[in-house]
Tab-separated table of C-alpha atoms in Angstrom:
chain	number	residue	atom	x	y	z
N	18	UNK	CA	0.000	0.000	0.000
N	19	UNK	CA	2.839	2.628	1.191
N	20	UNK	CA	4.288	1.392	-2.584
N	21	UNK	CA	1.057	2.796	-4.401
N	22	UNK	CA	1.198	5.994	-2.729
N	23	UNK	CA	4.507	6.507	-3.259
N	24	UNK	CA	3.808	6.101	-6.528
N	25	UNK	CA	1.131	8.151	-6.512
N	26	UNK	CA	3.036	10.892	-5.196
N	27	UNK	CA	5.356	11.470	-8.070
N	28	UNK	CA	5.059	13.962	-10.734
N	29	UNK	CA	6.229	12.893	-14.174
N	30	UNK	CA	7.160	16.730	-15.017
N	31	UNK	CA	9.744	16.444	-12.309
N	32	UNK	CA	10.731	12.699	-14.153
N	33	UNK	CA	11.276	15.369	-17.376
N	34	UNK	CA	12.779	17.884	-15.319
N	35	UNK	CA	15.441	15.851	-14.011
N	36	UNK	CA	15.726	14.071	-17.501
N	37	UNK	CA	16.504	17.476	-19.466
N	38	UNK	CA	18.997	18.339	-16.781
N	39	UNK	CA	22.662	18.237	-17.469
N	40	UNK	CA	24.151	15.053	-16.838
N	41	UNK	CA	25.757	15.953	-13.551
N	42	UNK	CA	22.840	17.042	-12.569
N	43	UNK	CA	20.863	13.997	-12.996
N	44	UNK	CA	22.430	12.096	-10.231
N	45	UNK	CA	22.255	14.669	-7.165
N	46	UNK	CA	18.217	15.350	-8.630
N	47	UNK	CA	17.623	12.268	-8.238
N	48	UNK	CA	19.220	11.205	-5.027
N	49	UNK	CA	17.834	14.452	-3.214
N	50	UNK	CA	14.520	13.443	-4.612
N	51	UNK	CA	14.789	9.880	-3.056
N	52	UNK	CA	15.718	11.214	0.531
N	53	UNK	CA	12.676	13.672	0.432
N	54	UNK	CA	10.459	10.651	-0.414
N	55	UNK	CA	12.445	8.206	2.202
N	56	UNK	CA	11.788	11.008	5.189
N	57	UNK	CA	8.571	11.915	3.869
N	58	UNK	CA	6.424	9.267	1.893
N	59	UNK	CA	3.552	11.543	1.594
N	60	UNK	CA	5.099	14.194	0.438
N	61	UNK	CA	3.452	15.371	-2.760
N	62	UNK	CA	5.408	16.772	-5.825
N	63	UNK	CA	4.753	19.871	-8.506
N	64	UNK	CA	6.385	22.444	-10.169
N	65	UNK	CA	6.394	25.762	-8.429
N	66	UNK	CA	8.535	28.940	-9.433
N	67	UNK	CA	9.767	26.613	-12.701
N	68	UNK	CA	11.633	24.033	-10.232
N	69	UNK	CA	10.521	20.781	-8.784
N	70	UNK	CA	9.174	21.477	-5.262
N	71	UNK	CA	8.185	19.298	-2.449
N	72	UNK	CA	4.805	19.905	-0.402
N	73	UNK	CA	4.062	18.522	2.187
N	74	UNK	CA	0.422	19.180	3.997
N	75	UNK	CA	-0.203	21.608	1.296
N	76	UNK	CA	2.454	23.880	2.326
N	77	UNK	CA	5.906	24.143	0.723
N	78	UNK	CA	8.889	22.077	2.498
N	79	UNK	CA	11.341	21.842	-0.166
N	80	UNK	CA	12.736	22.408	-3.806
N	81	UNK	CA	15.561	21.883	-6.069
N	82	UNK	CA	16.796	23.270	-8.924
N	83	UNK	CA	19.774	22.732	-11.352
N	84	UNK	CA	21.690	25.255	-13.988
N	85	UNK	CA	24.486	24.945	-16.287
N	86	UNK	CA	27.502	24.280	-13.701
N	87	UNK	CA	25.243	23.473	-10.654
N	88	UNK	CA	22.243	21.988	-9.065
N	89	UNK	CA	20.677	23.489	-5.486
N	90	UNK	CA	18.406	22.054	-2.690
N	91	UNK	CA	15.968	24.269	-0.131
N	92	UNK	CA	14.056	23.833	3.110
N	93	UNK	CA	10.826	26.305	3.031
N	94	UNK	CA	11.846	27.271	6.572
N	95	UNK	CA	15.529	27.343	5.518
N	96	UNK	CA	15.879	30.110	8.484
N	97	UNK	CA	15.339	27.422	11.042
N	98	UNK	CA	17.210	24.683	9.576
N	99	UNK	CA	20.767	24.629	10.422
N	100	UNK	CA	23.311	23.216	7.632
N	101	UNK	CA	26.320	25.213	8.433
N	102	UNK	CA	25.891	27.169	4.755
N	103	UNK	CA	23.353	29.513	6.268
N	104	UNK	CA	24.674	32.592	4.885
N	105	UNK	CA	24.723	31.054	1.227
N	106	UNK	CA	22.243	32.260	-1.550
N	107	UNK	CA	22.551	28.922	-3.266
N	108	UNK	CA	19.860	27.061	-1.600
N	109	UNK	CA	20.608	24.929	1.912
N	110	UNK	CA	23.814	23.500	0.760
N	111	UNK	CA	25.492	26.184	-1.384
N	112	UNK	CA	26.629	25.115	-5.104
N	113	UNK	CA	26.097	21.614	-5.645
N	114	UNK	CA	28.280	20.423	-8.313
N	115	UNK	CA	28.699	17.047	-7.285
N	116	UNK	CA	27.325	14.566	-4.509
N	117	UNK	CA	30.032	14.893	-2.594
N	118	UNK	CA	28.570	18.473	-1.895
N	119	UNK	CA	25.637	16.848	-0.651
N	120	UNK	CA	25.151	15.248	3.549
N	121	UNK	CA	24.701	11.752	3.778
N	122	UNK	CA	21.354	10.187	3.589
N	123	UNK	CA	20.780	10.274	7.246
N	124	UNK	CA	21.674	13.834	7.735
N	125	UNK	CA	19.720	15.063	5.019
N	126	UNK	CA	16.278	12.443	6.217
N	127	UNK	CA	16.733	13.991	9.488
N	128	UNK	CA	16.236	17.329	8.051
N	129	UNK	CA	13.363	16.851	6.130
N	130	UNK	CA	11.666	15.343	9.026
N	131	UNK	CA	12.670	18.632	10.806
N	132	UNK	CA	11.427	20.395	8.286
N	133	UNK	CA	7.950	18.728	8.372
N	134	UNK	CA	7.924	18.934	12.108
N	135	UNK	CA	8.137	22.803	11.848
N	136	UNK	CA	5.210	22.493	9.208
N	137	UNK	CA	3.548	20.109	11.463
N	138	UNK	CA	3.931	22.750	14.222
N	139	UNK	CA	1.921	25.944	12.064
N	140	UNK	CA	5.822	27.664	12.041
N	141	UNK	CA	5.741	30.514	9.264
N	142	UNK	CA	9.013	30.459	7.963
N	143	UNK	CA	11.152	33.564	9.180
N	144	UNK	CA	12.506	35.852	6.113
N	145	UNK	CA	16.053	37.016	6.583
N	146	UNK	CA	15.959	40.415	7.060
N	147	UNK	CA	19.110	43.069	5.690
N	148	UNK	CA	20.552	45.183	8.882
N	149	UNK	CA	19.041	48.529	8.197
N	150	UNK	CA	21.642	51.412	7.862
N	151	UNK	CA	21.235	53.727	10.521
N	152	UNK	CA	19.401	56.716	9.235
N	153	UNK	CA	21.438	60.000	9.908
N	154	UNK	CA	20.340	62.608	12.301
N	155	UNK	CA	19.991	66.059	11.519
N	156	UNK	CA	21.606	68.820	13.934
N	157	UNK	CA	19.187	70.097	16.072
């Protein structure tokens, strides 16, 4: 039964996605995809923003995406999910070019199930905000 849902759960456009992806690509697509599905087996998949995303309760918990020289991965409430590449603007784990880039399977499970326990838990996700410049005071 879990089988059929699985199943159930995939979305051939991210099949082509992944397919018309370079052919480094291909590989660390389709692993992350596997791990999301392992940690999460009813996560649901679509196509938001152009990239394969993950949702999960109807709410976002994941995408990944892949250009010409690298692929990227990232948690909805990236802000509250530590990775040690928090300051990156390449998705959770910075520019993947290879799978070496990537955590190990465990790691990255245990994040996703993070991930859905923050969803599970009605967490917004928090935006990173810019420090403001301090605005300069005029002489009295």
């Amino acid at each position: 039964m879990a089988r059929q849902h699985r199943a159930m759960s995939r979305d051939p456009r991210i099949d082509a996605y992944i397919a018309g992806r370079a052919a480094f690509a291909q590989p660390i697509l389709g692993w992350l995809r596997e791990r999301v599905h392992a940690a999460c087996p009813e996560v649901e998949e679509t196509i938001k923003w152009s990239i394969p995303a993950f949702v999960y309760k109807g709410k976002p918990l994941a995408n990944m995406a892949a250009f010409k020289a690298h692929a990227t991965f990232g948690f909805w409430h990236r802000q509250e999910l530590k990775t040690g590449l928090e300051g990156s603007a390449m998705g959770q784990y910075g520019r993947v070019e290879s799978l070496d880039d990537l955590p190990d399977a465990e790691t990255l499970e245990r994040q996703v199930r993070e991930a859905m326990a923050l969803t599970d838990a009605g967490a917004a996700p928090k935006r990173a905000s810019a420090p403001k410049a301090a605005l300069p005071v005029p002489p009295e």
